[in-house]
Tab-separated table of C-alpha atoms (C1' of nucleotides) in Angstrom:
chain	number	residue	atom	x	y	z
A	191	MET	CA	0.000	0.000	0.000
A	192	LYS	CA	1.134	3.432	-0.805
A	193	LYS	CA	4.371	4.331	0.767
A	194	VAL	CA	6.734	7.116	0.020
A	195	GLY	CA	10.254	6.153	0.759
A	196	LYS	CA	10.491	4.427	4.091
A	197	PHE	CA	7.249	5.949	5.259
A	198	VAL	CA	4.737	3.460	6.536
A	199	SER	CA	1.403	4.843	7.547
A	200	TYR	CA	-0.184	4.108	10.869
A	201	THR	CA	-3.048	2.594	8.957
A	202	ASP	CA	-0.735	-0.069	7.573
A	203	GLN	CA	0.829	-0.697	10.950
A	204	VAL	CA	-2.538	-1.185	12.593
A	205	TYR	CA	-3.656	-3.365	9.704
A	206	ARG	CA	-0.685	-5.693	10.052
A	207	GLU	CA	-0.890	-5.708	13.816
A	208	VAL	CA	-4.531	-6.712	13.930
A	209	LYS	CA	-4.345	-9.127	11.023
A	210	GLY	CA	-1.362	-10.805	12.634
A	211	ALA	CA	-3.241	-11.094	15.889
A	212	VAL	CA	-6.170	-12.696	14.104
A	213	ILE	CA	-4.006	-15.158	12.205
A	214	SER	CA	-2.011	-16.156	15.244
A	215	GLN	CA	-5.192	-16.550	17.238
A	216	ASP	CA	-4.217	-13.873	19.707
A	217	ILE	CA	-7.623	-12.495	19.035
A	218	VAL	CA	-10.109	-15.282	19.239
A	219	PRO	CA	-13.151	-15.451	16.949
A	220	GLY	CA	-16.182	-13.936	18.537
A	221	GLU	CA	-14.148	-11.391	20.434
A	222	THR	CA	-15.252	-7.851	19.717
A	223	LEU	CA	-12.832	-5.091	18.886
A	224	GLN	CA	-13.550	-1.426	19.250
A	225	GLU	CA	-11.986	1.407	17.381
A	226	ARG	CA	-11.362	3.473	20.462
A	227	GLN	CA	-9.913	0.614	22.425
A	228	ILE	CA	-7.450	-0.338	19.701
A	229	ALA	CA	-6.593	3.299	19.144
A	230	ASP	CA	-5.788	3.765	22.822
A	231	THR	CA	-3.808	0.530	23.017
A	232	LEU	CA	-1.662	1.325	20.009
A	233	GLY	CA	-1.376	4.987	20.839
A	234	VAL	CA	-2.857	6.356	17.638
A	235	SER	CA	-6.093	8.094	16.850
A	236	ARG	CA	-9.260	6.424	15.628
A	237	THR	CA	-8.738	7.408	12.007
A	238	PRO	CA	-5.979	4.960	11.040
A	239	VAL	CA	-7.597	2.271	13.181
A	240	ARG	CA	-10.850	2.838	11.418
A	241	GLU	CA	-9.264	2.511	7.985
A	242	ALA	CA	-7.376	-0.620	8.964
A	243	LEU	CA	-10.549	-2.233	10.278
A	244	LYS	CA	-12.420	-1.309	7.109
A	245	ARG	CA	-9.784	-3.052	5.086
A	246	LEU	CA	-9.839	-6.114	7.291
A	247	GLU	CA	-13.587	-6.207	6.998
A	248	PHE	CA	-13.354	-6.010	3.236
A	249	GLU	CA	-10.897	-8.872	3.215
A	250	GLY	CA	-13.240	-10.933	5.313
A	251	TRP	CA	-11.222	-11.183	8.498
A	252	VAL	CA	-13.647	-9.314	10.674
A	253	GLU	CA	-17.266	-8.333	10.597
A	254	THR	CA	-18.848	-5.129	11.760
A	255	ILE	CA	-21.907	-5.523	13.896
A	256	PRO	CA	-23.600	-2.158	14.158
A	257	TRP	CA	-23.579	-0.604	17.597
A	258	LYS	CA	-21.661	-3.573	18.937
A	259	GLY	CA	-18.207	-3.471	17.491
A	260	VAL	CA	-15.994	-5.350	15.115
A	261	VAL	CA	-15.849	-9.071	15.728
A	262	VAL	CA	-13.315	-11.523	14.397
A	263	LYS	CA	-15.055	-13.863	12.016
A	264	GLU	CA	-15.253	-17.459	12.977
A	265	ILE	CA	-13.447	-19.837	10.704
A	266	GLU	CA	-15.809	-22.650	9.861
A	267	ARG	CA	-15.639	-25.916	8.015
A	268	GLN	CA	-17.348	-24.262	5.079
A	269	ASP	CA	-14.633	-21.614	4.885
A	270	ILE	CA	-11.898	-24.200	4.548
A	271	LEU	CA	-13.870	-26.000	1.877
A	272	GLU	CA	-14.346	-22.791	-0.046
A	273	VAL	CA	-10.677	-21.908	0.084
A	274	PHE	CA	-9.627	-25.316	-1.141
A	275	GLN	CA	-12.188	-25.246	-3.932
A	276	CYS	CA	-10.828	-21.928	-5.091
A	277	ARG	CA	-7.261	-23.125	-4.873
A	278	TYR	CA	-8.146	-26.262	-6.798
A	279	ALA	CA	-9.706	-24.327	-9.632
A	280	ASN	CA	-7.030	-21.685	-9.928
A	281	GLU	CA	-3.792	-23.441	-9.115
A	282	GLY	CA	-4.535	-26.241	-11.541
A	283	TYR	CA	-5.059	-23.626	-14.180
A	284	VAL	CA	-1.855	-21.883	-13.180
A	285	ALA	CA	0.114	-25.048	-13.853
A	286	LYS	CA	-1.588	-25.519	-17.209
A	287	LEU	CA	-0.783	-21.940	-18.095
A	288	ILE	CA	2.869	-21.795	-17.188
A	289	ALA	CA	3.996	-25.275	-18.232
A	290	PRO	CA	4.506	-24.503	-21.936
A	291	THR	CA	6.800	-21.554	-21.378
A	292	ILE	CA	8.595	-22.412	-18.165
A	293	GLU	CA	12.339	-21.868	-18.201
A	294	ASP	CA	15.217	-23.772	-16.665
A	295	ALA	CA	15.890	-20.945	-14.245
A	296	HIS	CA	12.375	-21.311	-12.890
A	297	ILE	CA	12.815	-25.034	-12.388
A	298	GLN	CA	16.009	-24.304	-10.509
A	299	ASP	CA	14.228	-21.822	-8.280
A	300	LEU	CA	11.547	-24.389	-7.540
A	301	ASN	CA	14.195	-26.965	-6.705
A	302	ARG	CA	15.794	-24.525	-4.325
A	303	ILE	CA	12.487	-24.048	-2.518
A	304	ASP	CA	12.056	-27.804	-2.522
A	305	GLN	CA	15.491	-28.200	-0.979
A	306	ARG	CA	14.682	-25.802	1.822
A	307	MET	CA	11.458	-27.674	2.483
A	308	ARG	CA	13.367	-30.948	2.746
A	309	GLU	CA	15.723	-29.405	5.232
A	310	ALA	CA	12.811	-28.098	7.255
A	311	ALA	CA	11.176	-31.523	7.157
A	312	ALA	CA	14.406	-33.169	8.266
A	313	VAL	CA	14.479	-31.186	11.495
A	314	VAL	CA	10.688	-31.191	11.759
A	315	ASN	CA	10.461	-27.415	11.554
A	316	ARG	CA	6.798	-27.167	10.684
A	317	GLN	CA	6.608	-23.409	10.584
A	318	GLU	CA	9.473	-23.161	8.132
A	319	PHE	CA	7.992	-25.982	6.077
A	320	ILE	CA	4.697	-24.174	5.782
A	321	ASN	CA	6.334	-20.882	4.885
A	322	GLU	CA	8.307	-22.466	2.077
A	323	ASP	CA	5.262	-24.385	0.906
A	324	ARG	CA	3.496	-21.129	0.484
A	325	ASN	CA	6.487	-19.742	-1.397
A	326	PHE	CA	6.353	-22.731	-3.702
A	327	HIS	CA	2.731	-22.211	-4.639
A	328	MET	CA	3.020	-18.462	-4.929
A	329	TYR	CA	6.103	-18.804	-7.093
A	330	LEU	CA	4.070	-20.790	-9.579
A	331	ALA	CA	1.290	-18.236	-9.464
A	332	GLN	CA	3.680	-15.384	-10.122
A	333	LEU	CA	4.902	-17.007	-13.298
A	334	THR	CA	1.505	-16.336	-14.845
A	335	ASN	CA	2.068	-12.585	-14.613
A	336	ASN	CA	-1.639	-12.391	-13.896
A	337	GLU	CA	-1.901	-9.897	-11.056
A	338	ARG	CA	-5.528	-10.686	-10.328
A	339	LEU	CA	-4.835	-14.384	-10.082
A	340	ILE	CA	-1.785	-13.808	-7.910
A	341	GLN	CA	-3.638	-11.553	-5.522
A	342	PHE	CA	-6.555	-13.942	-5.221
A	343	LEU	CA	-4.345	-16.916	-4.445
A	344	ASP	CA	-2.305	-14.868	-2.030
A	345	HIS	CA	-5.415	-13.896	-0.171
A	346	LEU	CA	-6.611	-17.497	-0.074
A	347	SER	CA	-3.279	-18.638	1.347
A	348	ASP	CA	-3.522	-15.993	4.017
A	349	GLN	CA	-6.760	-17.441	5.230
A	350	LEU	CA	-5.274	-20.885	5.616
A	351	LEU	CA	-2.623	-19.454	7.928
A	352	ARG	CA	-5.199	-19.421	10.686
A	353	LEU	CA	-5.097	-23.207	10.587
A	354	GLY	CA	-1.571	-22.902	11.874
A	355	ILE	CA	0.718	-25.868	11.585
A	356	ARG	CA	-2.113	-28.344	11.808
A	357	ALA	CA	-1.895	-29.163	8.112
A	358	VAL	CA	1.430	-30.886	8.676
A	359	ALA	CA	0.823	-32.154	12.156
A	360	GLU	CA	1.911	-35.602	11.073
A	361	GLU	CA	5.466	-35.836	9.867
A	362	ALA	CA	4.449	-38.331	7.238
A	363	ARG	CA	2.373	-35.673	5.526
A	364	MET	CA	5.453	-33.553	4.989
A	365	ASP	CA	7.117	-36.351	3.033
A	366	GLU	CA	3.974	-36.901	1.002
A	367	ALA	CA	3.739	-33.220	0.196
A	368	LEU	CA	7.360	-33.201	-0.894
A	369	GLU	CA	6.740	-36.074	-3.263
A	370	GLU	CA	3.735	-34.312	-4.703
A	371	HIS	CA	5.773	-31.170	-5.225
A	372	LYS	CA	8.415	-33.230	-6.968
A	373	ALA	CA	5.779	-34.561	-9.347
A	374	ILE	CA	4.676	-31.024	-10.087
A	375	ILE	CA	8.209	-29.895	-10.822
A	376	GLN	CA	8.810	-32.838	-13.108
A	377	ALA	CA	5.635	-32.237	-15.076
A	378	LEU	CA	6.542	-28.577	-15.450
A	379	LYS	CA	10.063	-29.437	-16.507
A	380	ALA	CA	8.573	-31.698	-19.172
A	381	LYS	CA	6.400	-28.743	-20.211
A	382	ALA	CA	3.337	-30.959	-19.909
A	383	PRO	CA	0.377	-28.715	-19.098
A	384	GLU	CA	-2.220	-31.384	-18.433
A	385	THR	CA	0.094	-33.533	-16.344
A	386	ALA	CA	1.210	-30.534	-14.335
A	387	ALA	CA	-2.353	-29.438	-13.731
A	388	GLN	CA	-3.306	-32.902	-12.572
A	389	ALA	CA	-0.304	-33.050	-10.264
A	390	VAL	CA	-1.240	-29.727	-8.701
A	391	GLU	CA	-4.874	-30.697	-8.379
A	392	ALA	CA	-3.959	-33.983	-6.732
A	393	HIS	CA	-1.633	-32.198	-4.342
A	394	ILE	CA	-4.266	-29.737	-3.291
A	395	GLN	CA	-6.888	-32.414	-2.949
A	396	ASN	CA	-4.585	-34.426	-0.696
A	397	THR	CA	-3.817	-31.417	1.433
A	398	GLU	CA	-7.504	-30.700	1.704
A	399	LYS	CA	-8.206	-34.250	2.857
A	400	VAL	CA	-5.583	-34.048	5.583
A	401	VAL	CA	-6.866	-30.702	6.782
A	402	MET	CA	-10.506	-31.726	6.708
A	403	ASN	CA	-9.760	-34.913	8.621
A	404	LEU	CA	-7.990	-32.933	11.278
A	405	ILE	CA	-10.864	-30.522	11.519
A	406	ASP	CA	-13.410	-33.284	11.829
A	407	GLU	CA	-11.343	-35.137	14.399
A	408	GLU	CA	-10.513	-32.260	16.686
A	409	ASP	CA	-13.223	-30.786	18.752
A	410	TRP	CA	-13.426	-27.987	16.280
A	411	GLU	CA	-14.635	-25.348	18.620
A	412	TRP	CA	-13.890	-22.322	16.457
A	413	ALA	CA	-16.960	-23.052	14.444
B	50	MET	CA	-21.928	-2.641	3.443
B	51	LYS	CA	-23.247	-2.212	6.859
B	52	LYS	CA	-26.622	-0.670	6.952
B	53	VAL	CA	-29.152	-0.413	9.681
B	54	GLY	CA	-32.612	-0.374	8.342
B	55	LYS	CA	-32.833	1.962	5.402
B	56	PHE	CA	-29.719	3.783	6.439
B	57	VAL	CA	-27.114	4.048	3.741
B	58	SER	CA	-23.904	5.718	4.703
B	59	TYR	CA	-22.409	8.558	2.756
B	60	THR	CA	-19.399	6.366	2.207
B	61	ASP	CA	-21.518	3.912	0.252
B	62	GLN	CA	-23.181	6.642	-1.725
B	63	VAL	CA	-19.863	8.136	-2.739
B	64	TYR	CA	-18.526	4.683	-3.538
B	65	ARG	CA	-21.382	3.889	-5.908
B	66	GLU	CA	-21.329	7.329	-7.428
B	67	VAL	CA	-17.649	7.246	-8.283
B	68	LYS	CA	-17.581	3.604	-9.313
B	69	GLY	CA	-20.529	4.214	-11.598
B	70	ALA	CA	-18.792	7.185	-13.124
B	71	VAL	CA	-15.711	5.105	-13.779
B	72	ILE	CA	-17.640	2.230	-15.340
B	73	SER	CA	-19.715	4.493	-17.544
B	74	GLN	CA	-16.586	6.342	-18.592
B	75	ASP	CA	-17.824	9.621	-17.178
B	76	ILE	CA	-14.467	9.783	-15.543
B	77	VAL	CA	-11.843	9.020	-18.092
B	78	PRO	CA	-8.703	7.046	-17.233
B	79	GLY	CA	-5.814	9.276	-16.356
B	80	GLU	CA	-8.067	11.892	-14.863
B	81	THR	CA	-7.117	12.728	-11.301
B	82	LEU	CA	-9.641	12.920	-8.524
B	83	GLN	CA	-9.138	14.766	-5.291
B	84	GLU	CA	-10.754	14.073	-1.982
B	85	ARG	CA	-11.598	17.694	-1.353
B	86	GLN	CA	-12.977	18.278	-4.808
B	87	ILE	CA	-15.297	15.278	-4.669
B	88	ALA	CA	-16.321	16.173	-1.152
B	89	ASP	CA	-17.295	19.668	-2.227
B	90	THR	CA	-19.107	18.436	-5.315
B	91	LEU	CA	-21.166	15.887	-3.437
B	92	GLY	CA	-21.660	18.090	-0.416
B	93	VAL	CA	-20.137	15.796	2.162
B	94	SER	CA	-16.946	15.948	4.154
B	95	ARG	CA	-13.659	14.337	3.217
B	96	THR	CA	-14.102	11.409	5.555
B	97	PRO	CA	-16.688	9.379	3.628
B	98	VAL	CA	-15.042	10.353	0.351
B	99	ARG	CA	-11.741	9.146	1.667
B	100	GLU	CA	-13.168	5.800	2.715
B	101	ALA	CA	-14.927	5.315	-0.595
B	102	LEU	CA	-11.727	6.057	-2.514
B	103	LYS	CA	-9.777	3.644	-0.345
B	104	ARG	CA	-12.227	0.945	-1.199
B	105	LEU	CA	-12.103	1.744	-4.884
B	106	GLU	CA	-8.332	1.661	-4.742
B	107	PHE	CA	-8.420	-1.690	-3.032
B	108	GLU	CA	-10.715	-3.027	-5.728
B	109	GLY	CA	-8.352	-1.804	-8.387
B	110	TRP	CA	-10.496	0.875	-9.960
B	111	VAL	CA	-8.267	3.776	-9.058
B	112	GLU	CA	-4.700	4.309	-8.029
B	113	THR	CA	-3.314	6.749	-5.528
B	114	ILE	CA	-0.364	8.730	-6.692
B	115	PRO	CA	1.221	10.428	-3.700
B	116	TRP	CA	0.925	14.195	-3.637
B	117	LYS	CA	-0.925	14.106	-6.937
B	118	GLY	CA	-4.284	12.612	-6.285
B	119	VAL	CA	-6.300	9.561	-7.138
B	120	VAL	CA	-6.298	8.633	-10.791
B	121	VAL	CA	-8.638	6.277	-12.585
B	122	LYS	CA	-6.651	3.293	-13.685
B	123	GLU	CA	-6.263	2.780	-17.359
B	124	ILE	CA	-7.809	-0.377	-18.692
B	125	GLU	CA	-5.227	-2.095	-20.803
B	126	ARG	CA	-5.086	-5.100	-23.052
B	127	GLN	CA	-3.346	-6.991	-20.279
B	128	ASP	CA	-6.244	-6.305	-17.904
B	129	ILE	CA	-8.754	-7.848	-20.250
B	130	LEU	CA	-6.538	-10.862	-20.729
B	131	GLU	CA	-6.204	-11.309	-16.999
B	132	VAL	CA	-9.918	-11.092	-16.406
B	133	PHE	CA	-10.680	-13.644	-19.080
B	134	GLN	CA	-7.995	-15.980	-17.774
B	135	CYS	CA	-9.541	-15.815	-14.336
B	136	ARG	CA	-13.019	-16.341	-15.676
B	137	TYR	CA	-11.836	-19.288	-17.730
B	138	ALA	CA	-10.273	-20.993	-14.746
B	139	ASN	CA	-13.119	-20.392	-12.352
B	140	GLU	CA	-16.255	-20.593	-14.426
B	141	GLY	CA	-15.209	-23.868	-15.971
B	142	TYR	CA	-14.737	-25.217	-12.489
B	143	VAL	CA	-18.106	-23.835	-11.448
B	144	ALA	CA	-19.802	-25.844	-14.161
B	145	LYS	CA	-17.932	-28.974	-13.158
B	146	LEU	CA	-18.934	-28.410	-9.577
B	147	ILE	CA	-22.635	-27.792	-9.969
B	148	ALA	CA	-23.460	-30.210	-12.784
B	149	PRO	CA	-23.855	-33.333	-10.606
B	150	THR	CA	-26.350	-31.802	-8.231
B	151	ILE	CA	-28.230	-29.348	-10.382
B	152	GLU	CA	-32.005	-29.427	-10.045
B	153	ASP	CA	-34.823	-28.981	-12.522
B	154	ALA	CA	-35.792	-25.707	-10.938
B	155	HIS	CA	-32.340	-24.348	-11.672
B	156	ILE	CA	-32.540	-25.420	-15.297
B	157	GLN	CA	-35.848	-23.635	-15.520
B	158	ASP	CA	-34.362	-20.478	-14.063
B	159	LEU	CA	-31.553	-20.643	-16.597
B	160	ASN	CA	-34.039	-21.088	-19.394
B	161	ARG	CA	-35.927	-18.045	-18.201
B	162	ILE	CA	-32.744	-15.979	-18.343
B	163	ASP	CA	-32.052	-17.441	-21.760
B	164	GLN	CA	-35.526	-16.440	-22.891
B	165	ARG	CA	-35.025	-12.862	-21.782
B	166	MET	CA	-31.719	-12.766	-23.625
B	167	ARG	CA	-33.381	-13.971	-26.805
B	168	GLU	CA	-35.975	-11.257	-26.497
B	169	ALA	CA	-33.253	-8.680	-25.975
B	170	ALA	CA	-31.384	-10.018	-28.993
B	171	ALA	CA	-34.551	-9.886	-31.104
B	172	VAL	CA	-34.915	-6.152	-30.571
B	173	VAL	CA	-31.147	-5.643	-30.519
B	174	ASN	CA	-31.160	-4.310	-26.991
B	175	ARG	CA	-27.491	-4.748	-26.269
B	176	GLN	CA	-27.550	-3.335	-22.755
B	177	GLU	CA	-30.302	-5.666	-21.669
B	178	PHE	CA	-28.541	-8.568	-23.358
B	179	ILE	CA	-25.364	-7.880	-21.437
B	180	ASN	CA	-27.182	-7.503	-18.150
B	181	GLU	CA	-28.895	-10.837	-18.548
B	182	ASP	CA	-25.690	-12.463	-19.710
B	183	ARG	CA	-24.122	-11.426	-16.461
B	184	ASN	CA	-27.115	-12.798	-14.590
B	185	PHE	CA	-26.665	-16.093	-16.386
B	186	HIS	CA	-23.052	-16.480	-15.387
B	187	MET	CA	-23.569	-15.271	-11.845
B	188	TYR	CA	-26.530	-17.601	-11.423
B	189	LEU	CA	-24.244	-20.523	-12.157
B	190	ALA	CA	-21.656	-19.198	-9.749
B	191	GLN	CA	-24.210	-18.835	-6.982
B	192	LEU	CA	-25.178	-22.475	-7.247
B	193	THR	CA	-21.759	-23.385	-5.871
B	194	ASN	CA	-22.588	-21.703	-2.560
B	195	ASN	CA	-18.930	-20.707	-2.493
B	196	GLU	CA	-18.987	-17.110	-1.332
B	197	ARG	CA	-15.344	-16.498	-2.191
B	198	LEU	CA	-15.789	-17.792	-5.709
B	199	ILE	CA	-18.969	-15.788	-6.187
B	200	GLN	CA	-17.396	-12.572	-4.995
B	201	PHE	CA	-14.334	-13.045	-7.170
B	202	LEU	CA	-16.371	-13.676	-10.306
B	203	ASP	CA	-18.663	-10.783	-9.492
B	204	HIS	CA	-15.707	-8.481	-9.207
B	205	LEU	CA	-14.283	-9.753	-12.485
B	206	SER	CA	-17.585	-9.136	-14.249
B	207	ASP	CA	-17.647	-5.621	-12.881
B	208	GLN	CA	-14.388	-4.867	-14.555
B	209	LEU	CA	-15.651	-5.988	-17.920
B	210	LEU	CA	-18.491	-3.493	-17.652
B	211	ARG	CA	-16.060	-0.789	-18.637
B	212	LEU	CA	-15.915	-2.389	-22.047
B	213	GLY	CA	-19.504	-1.350	-22.447
B	214	ILE	CA	-21.542	-2.993	-25.133
B	215	ARG	CA	-18.578	-3.566	-27.372
B	216	ALA	CA	-18.588	-7.291	-26.686
B	217	VAL	CA	-21.814	-7.687	-28.616
B	218	ALA	CA	-21.282	-4.956	-31.148
B	219	GLU	CA	-22.101	-7.410	-33.913
B	220	GLU	CA	-25.556	-8.860	-33.796
B	221	ALA	CA	-24.231	-12.184	-34.988
B	222	ARG	CA	-22.257	-12.540	-31.767
B	223	MET	CA	-25.445	-12.402	-29.751
B	224	ASP	CA	-26.803	-15.421	-31.604
B	225	GLU	CA	-23.548	-17.274	-31.146
B	226	ALA	CA	-23.537	-16.527	-27.445
B	227	LEU	CA	-27.084	-17.770	-27.142
B	228	GLU	CA	-26.157	-21.044	-28.811
B	229	GLU	CA	-23.219	-21.442	-26.475
B	230	HIS	CA	-25.442	-20.810	-23.489
B	231	LYS	CA	-27.845	-23.411	-24.790
B	232	ALA	CA	-25.006	-25.924	-24.937
B	233	ILE	CA	-24.123	-25.114	-21.343
B	234	ILE	CA	-27.679	-25.569	-20.183
B	235	GLN	CA	-27.967	-28.897	-21.979
B	236	ALA	CA	-24.751	-30.225	-20.491
B	237	LEU	CA	-25.900	-29.177	-17.038
B	238	LYS	CA	-29.299	-30.738	-17.553
B	239	ALA	CA	-27.526	-33.968	-18.487
B	240	LYS	CA	-25.518	-33.586	-15.264
B	241	ALA	CA	-22.323	-33.983	-17.276
B	242	PRO	CA	-19.574	-32.121	-15.414
B	243	GLU	CA	-16.834	-32.389	-18.010
B	244	THR	CA	-19.081	-31.503	-20.917
B	245	ALA	CA	-20.504	-28.555	-19.035
B	246	ALA	CA	-17.064	-27.300	-18.110
B	247	GLN	CA	-15.918	-27.551	-21.702
B	248	ALA	CA	-19.006	-25.734	-22.910
B	249	VAL	CA	-18.392	-22.903	-20.458
B	250	GLU	CA	-14.716	-22.724	-21.315
B	251	ALA	CA	-15.456	-22.605	-25.008
B	252	HIS	CA	-18.030	-19.884	-24.460
B	253	ILE	CA	-15.618	-17.750	-22.500
B	254	GLN	CA	-12.846	-18.307	-24.973
B	255	ASN	CA	-15.097	-17.223	-27.828
B	256	THR	CA	-16.184	-14.133	-25.961
B	257	GLU	CA	-12.563	-13.333	-25.254
B	258	LYS	CA	-11.681	-13.648	-28.925
B	259	VAL	CA	-14.427	-11.259	-29.942
B	260	VAL	CA	-13.443	-8.740	-27.325
B	261	MET	CA	-9.754	-8.953	-28.073
B	262	ASN	CA	-10.353	-8.527	-31.768
B	263	LEU	CA	-12.383	-5.438	-31.107
B	264	ILE	CA	-9.695	-4.047	-28.875
B	265	ASP	CA	-6.983	-4.676	-31.419
B	266	GLU	CA	-9.044	-3.225	-34.246
B	267	GLU	CA	-10.200	-0.065	-32.560
B	268	ASP	CA	-7.707	2.614	-31.951
B	269	TRP	CA	-7.569	1.476	-28.396
B	270	GLU	CA	-6.588	4.722	-26.877
B	271	TRP	CA	-7.389	3.903	-23.266
B	272	ALA	CA	-4.189	1.968	-23.030
C	240	DA	C1'	19.234	36.296	-18.964
C	241	DA	C1'	20.079	32.397	-16.079
C	242	DG	C1'	20.168	30.180	-11.851
C	243	DT	C1'	18.729	29.510	-7.291
C	244	DA	C1'	16.489	29.943	-3.030
C	245	DA	C1'	12.322	30.887	-0.537
C	246	DC	C1'	7.611	30.401	-0.219
C	247	DA	C1'	2.700	29.605	-1.340
C	248	DT	C1'	-0.064	25.942	-1.976
C	249	DC	C1'	-1.101	21.645	-3.480
C	250	DT	C1'	-1.611	16.650	-1.604
C	251	DG	C1'	-2.907	12.842	1.682
C	252	DG	C1'	-2.299	11.465	6.818
C	253	DT	C1'	-3.754	12.143	11.364
C	254	DA	C1'	-6.144	13.874	15.516
C	255	DT	C1'	-10.159	15.424	17.523
C	256	DA	C1'	-14.937	16.924	18.362
C	257	DC	C1'	-19.581	16.120	17.835
C	258	DC	C1'	-23.829	13.555	16.460
C	259	DA	C1'	-27.498	10.073	16.371
C	260	DG	C1'	-28.830	5.367	16.903
C	261	DA	C1'	-29.037	1.433	20.054
C	262	DC	C1'	-29.115	-0.643	24.252
C	263	DA	C1'	-28.592	-1.761	29.148
C	264	DC	C1'	-29.909	-0.591	33.457
C	265	DC	C1'	-32.284	1.238	37.164
C	266	DA	C1'	-35.945	3.621	39.255
C	267	DA	C1'	-40.590	4.469	39.658
C	268	DA	C1'	-45.315	3.086	39.088
C	269	DC	C1'	-48.672	-0.402	39.428
D	52	DG	C1'	-42.871	-8.865	41.937
D	53	DT	C1'	-43.516	-7.224	37.398
D	54	DT	C1'	-43.643	-3.935	33.999
D	55	DT	C1'	-42.417	0.267	31.898
D	56	DG	C1'	-40.147	4.403	30.807
D	57	DG	C1'	-36.350	7.418	30.970
D	58	DT	C1'	-31.546	8.186	30.932
D	59	DG	C1'	-26.599	7.364	30.694
D	60	DT	C1'	-23.295	5.540	27.862
D	61	DC	C1'	-21.856	2.529	24.638
D	62	DT	C1'	-21.205	2.314	19.318
D	63	DG	C1'	-19.815	3.853	14.517
D	64	DG	C1'	-20.585	7.958	11.150
D	65	DT	C1'	-19.298	12.453	9.958
D	66	DA	C1'	-17.157	17.064	9.947
D	67	DT	C1'	-13.286	19.713	10.697
D	68	DA	C1'	-8.676	21.357	11.993
D	69	DC	C1'	-3.976	20.763	11.605
D	70	DC	C1'	0.442	18.693	9.970
D	71	DA	C1'	4.292	17.321	6.968
D	72	DG	C1'	5.949	16.084	2.551
D	73	DA	C1'	6.229	17.458	-2.258
D	74	DT	C1'	6.043	20.676	-5.921
D	75	DG	C1'	5.846	24.570	-8.819
D	76	DT	C1'	6.365	29.457	-9.116
D	77	DT	C1'	8.138	33.719	-8.180
D	78	DA	C1'	11.407	36.911	-6.963
D	79	DC	C1'	15.907	38.029	-6.013
D	80	DT	C1'	20.799	37.483	-6.822
D	81	DT	C1'	24.611	37.082	-9.892
DNA sequence: AAGTAACATCTGGTATACCAGACACCAAAC
DNA sequence: GTTTGGTGTCTGGTATACCAGATGTTACTT
């Protein structure tokens, strides 16, 4: 968002602060936020707080309930399903789109990300694994040069962050995911659009299964 | 956006006003808007204007250039390509998703929209034709019950509105589009996911071709 | 005449004051 | 004890004042 030089507006700071708190579950769904309260806590006026909250509302993180306050939206089973549906539709297409024109340098970049993920898996660093996984998927998206697509997928990924490291709770899943990524890279290297798309779709579907199982097993009290 | 009863905030009014002006080309790309100027014109203070502009910026309609003002974003060839790519990926998936569980009532609704489009085509009412075309596509999207998908496609459609009625400048295209819609409806009625998806994808690809040809033929001076 | 420095005046960013709607609570009436 | 009505105090919505950065112009210096 608009910055001149090193200038970062209070609005952006508040935005990141609150969004981070929502993602990391510091603010629990159902909890109500108030402009004045946040403004006092962060030591700024209501204006930047107000703008940050508006943006968060637009992005679907919070919901304004008139005369009550801003409440963090619950994350429900349906939300996860929606996100995975969207990812399925778009990331498969991404693979189809970029396969024909992918370059060696891109494959090398992907392998580098893959390598870092393997290292993270080796020491069971789930957070790092997840971060690099996101990099992997977003790297593919960026190769389309389609800003709208990139932004959409980025936003979808953001929402999954609230699931935390649950998606790779089992170490075995990390190895599976790595194999699936390998298949994707190979299909891309072979410049095979359909194969690549199928590999991506399978990968996402598998991830979805793991996540949904976890949700259904846990006492999923966020919903 | 948040309304209590019949209350509509100034922010919303300004938002619709400006967005409408952009879509209908009353405000031409490159033109700079200023908070104070709009506020004076519409007789409200800067605050609601500011919030409306922020939202428009977030949605990609305008761009803030520091110390200059807010300028309406140009619509370029690349933008159209991006929108059609996104529609291709998502609407095909929509068809695949809804085909298995579509009900007779839905088919009837689609036929009703189709009927209205035929009437519009008969009297060469391009505006009406386009409106109903949008209804057709959004109706399909809504059957997925995937709010994120629906919102994304809605936003994409919005952006195409700036093309105006160019997409159906030739009457022949209207008939083609109607045939393609018919194919979609039939595939859905047969509950054939793959066929339906292909029909939708073909339809979008054809529309894209027509639009792109028009853009390349015209002296496309917006870009 | 050319260059430069000061300033007037744009911009958006922020802080603050005030308003009306909504609601909770308590007191008074029955 | 129950109901009802008024009031205090929440909320977000809006208007306004002020600030700092950026810029373009003007006036003065050389």
